Short mmCIF file of C-alpha atoms in Angstrom, two decimals:
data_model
loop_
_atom_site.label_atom_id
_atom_site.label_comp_id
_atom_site.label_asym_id
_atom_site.label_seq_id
_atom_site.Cartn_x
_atom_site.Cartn_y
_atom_site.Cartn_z
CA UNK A 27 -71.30 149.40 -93.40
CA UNK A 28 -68.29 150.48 -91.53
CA UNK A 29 -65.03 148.02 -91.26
CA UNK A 30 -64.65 146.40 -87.98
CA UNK A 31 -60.90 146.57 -86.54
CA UNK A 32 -60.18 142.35 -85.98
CA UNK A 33 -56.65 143.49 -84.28
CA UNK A 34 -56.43 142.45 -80.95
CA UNK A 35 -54.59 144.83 -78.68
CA UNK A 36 -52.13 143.22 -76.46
CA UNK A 37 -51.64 144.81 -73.45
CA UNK A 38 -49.78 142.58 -71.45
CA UNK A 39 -46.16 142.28 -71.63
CA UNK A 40 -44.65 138.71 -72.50
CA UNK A 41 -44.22 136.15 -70.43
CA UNK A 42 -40.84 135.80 -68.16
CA UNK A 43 -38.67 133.29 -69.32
CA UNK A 44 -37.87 130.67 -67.09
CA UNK A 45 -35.78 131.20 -63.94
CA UNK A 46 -32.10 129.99 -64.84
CA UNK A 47 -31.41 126.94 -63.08
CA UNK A 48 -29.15 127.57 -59.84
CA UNK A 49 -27.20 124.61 -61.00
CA UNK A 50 -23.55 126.47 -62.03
CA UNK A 51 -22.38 125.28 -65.79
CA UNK A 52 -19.01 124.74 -67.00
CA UNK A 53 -19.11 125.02 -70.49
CA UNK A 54 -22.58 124.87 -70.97
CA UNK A 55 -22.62 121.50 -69.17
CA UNK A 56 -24.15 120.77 -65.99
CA UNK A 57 -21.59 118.96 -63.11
CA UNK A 58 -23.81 115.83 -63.89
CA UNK A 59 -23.04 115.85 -67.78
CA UNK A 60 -19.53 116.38 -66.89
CA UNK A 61 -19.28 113.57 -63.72
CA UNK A 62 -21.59 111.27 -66.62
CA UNK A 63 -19.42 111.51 -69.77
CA UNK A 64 -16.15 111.45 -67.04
CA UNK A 65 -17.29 108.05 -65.14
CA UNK A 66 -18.83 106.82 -68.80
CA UNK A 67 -15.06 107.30 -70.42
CA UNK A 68 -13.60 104.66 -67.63
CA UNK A 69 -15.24 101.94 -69.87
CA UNK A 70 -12.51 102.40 -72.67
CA UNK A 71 -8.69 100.91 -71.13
CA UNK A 72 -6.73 102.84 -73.45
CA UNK A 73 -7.91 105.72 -71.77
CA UNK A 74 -7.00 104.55 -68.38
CA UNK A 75 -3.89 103.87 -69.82
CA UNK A 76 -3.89 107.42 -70.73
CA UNK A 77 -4.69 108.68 -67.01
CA UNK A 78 -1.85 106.32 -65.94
CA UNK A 79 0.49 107.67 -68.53
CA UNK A 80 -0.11 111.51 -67.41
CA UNK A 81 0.74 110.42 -63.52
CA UNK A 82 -3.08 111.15 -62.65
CA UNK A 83 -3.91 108.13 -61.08
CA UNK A 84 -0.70 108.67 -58.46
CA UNK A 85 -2.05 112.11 -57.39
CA UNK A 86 -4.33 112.14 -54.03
CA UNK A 87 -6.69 114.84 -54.93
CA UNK A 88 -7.92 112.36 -58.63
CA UNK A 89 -7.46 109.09 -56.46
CA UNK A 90 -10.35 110.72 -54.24
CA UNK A 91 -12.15 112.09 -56.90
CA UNK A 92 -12.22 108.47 -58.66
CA UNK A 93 -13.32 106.87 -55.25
CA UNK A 94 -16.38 110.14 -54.98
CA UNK A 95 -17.67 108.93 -58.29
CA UNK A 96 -18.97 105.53 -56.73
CA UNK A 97 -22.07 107.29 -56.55
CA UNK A 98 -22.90 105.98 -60.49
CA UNK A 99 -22.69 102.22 -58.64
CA UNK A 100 -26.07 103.36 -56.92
CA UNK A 101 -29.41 104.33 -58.10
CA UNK A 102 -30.95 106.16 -59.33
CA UNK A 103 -27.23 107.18 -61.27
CA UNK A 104 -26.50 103.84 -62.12
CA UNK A 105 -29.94 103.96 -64.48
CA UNK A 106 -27.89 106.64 -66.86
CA UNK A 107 -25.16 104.45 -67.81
CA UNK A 108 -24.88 103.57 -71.22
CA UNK A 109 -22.31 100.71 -70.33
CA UNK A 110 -22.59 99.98 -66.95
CA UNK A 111 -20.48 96.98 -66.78
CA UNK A 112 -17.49 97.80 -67.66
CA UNK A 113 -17.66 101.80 -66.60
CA UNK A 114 -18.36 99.86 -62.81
CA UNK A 115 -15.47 97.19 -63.08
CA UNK A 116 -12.95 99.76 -64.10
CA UNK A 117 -13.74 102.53 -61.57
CA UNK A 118 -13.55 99.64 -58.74
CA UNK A 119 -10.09 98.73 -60.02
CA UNK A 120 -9.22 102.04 -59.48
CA UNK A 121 -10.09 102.09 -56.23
CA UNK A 122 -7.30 99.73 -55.61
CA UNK A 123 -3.61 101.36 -55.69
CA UNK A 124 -1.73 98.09 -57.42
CA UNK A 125 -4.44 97.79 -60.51
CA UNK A 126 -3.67 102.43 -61.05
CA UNK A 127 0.09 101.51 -61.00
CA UNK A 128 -0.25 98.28 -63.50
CA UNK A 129 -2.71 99.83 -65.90
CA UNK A 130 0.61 101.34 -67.51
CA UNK A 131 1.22 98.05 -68.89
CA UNK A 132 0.35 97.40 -72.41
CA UNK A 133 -0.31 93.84 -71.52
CA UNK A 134 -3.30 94.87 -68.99
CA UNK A 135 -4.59 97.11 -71.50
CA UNK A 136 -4.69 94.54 -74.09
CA UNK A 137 -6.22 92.12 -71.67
CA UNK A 138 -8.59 94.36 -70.69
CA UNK A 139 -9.57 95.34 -74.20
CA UNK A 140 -10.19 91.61 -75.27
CA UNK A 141 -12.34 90.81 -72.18
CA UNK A 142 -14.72 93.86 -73.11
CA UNK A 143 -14.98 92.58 -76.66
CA UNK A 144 -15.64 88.92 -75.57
CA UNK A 145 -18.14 90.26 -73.38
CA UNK A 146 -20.02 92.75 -75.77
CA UNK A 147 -20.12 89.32 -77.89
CA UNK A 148 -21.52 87.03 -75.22
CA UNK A 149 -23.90 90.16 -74.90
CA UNK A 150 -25.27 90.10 -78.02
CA UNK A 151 -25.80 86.37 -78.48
CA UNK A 152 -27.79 85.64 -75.49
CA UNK A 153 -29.76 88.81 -76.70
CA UNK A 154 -30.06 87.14 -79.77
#
């Protein structure tokens, strides 16, 4: 009894691999990563403070760019927002020249950082 062959030939080549997506990268990370984790970061006041404190928030060309990223205050962006609340408050503050020029003030920040904890607290007790 002769041996039967059980290879199977393949004469095809692979298949392609998927078209690269025309979206540029920076870094590996798509504009919306970068726009999300940006907008998302607006949450924290210390880090406002921090914007403040490196004289971004007086410059024209990040005062526009804060007031392009209303966009996350609409759906269907609004639906990746891990903390929607205060990432929303915050970048409407900043819309408004007085609140970029008194977020220097360790007071504010303070404030700011209380309300956010009083409210993560009310959160969780009517969730409760």
């Amino acid at each position: 009894m002769a041996a039967e062959s059980s290879d199977v030939h393949m004469t095809s080549s692979p298949p392609p691999a998927p078209p690269e997506s025309s979206e540029p990268r920076y870094g590996g990370y798509s504009r919306f990563e970068i726009e999300l984790e940006f907008v998302q970061s607006l949450a924290n006041p210390l880090y406002l403070n921090h914007l403040a404190a490196q004289k971004l928030l007086t410059q024209p060309a990040f005062v526009a760019y804060l007031a392009y990223l209303q966009y996350w205050s609409r759906p269907p962006y609004l639906k990746y927002l891990t903390y929607p609340g205060p990432t929303l408050r915050h970048l409407e503050l900043l819309q408004q020249e007085r609140f970029r020029q008194d977020i220097m003030s360790p007071d504010l920040v303070q404030r700011l950082v209380e309300e956010g904890m009083r409210s993560a607290v009310q959160w969780h007790r009517e969730g409760a």
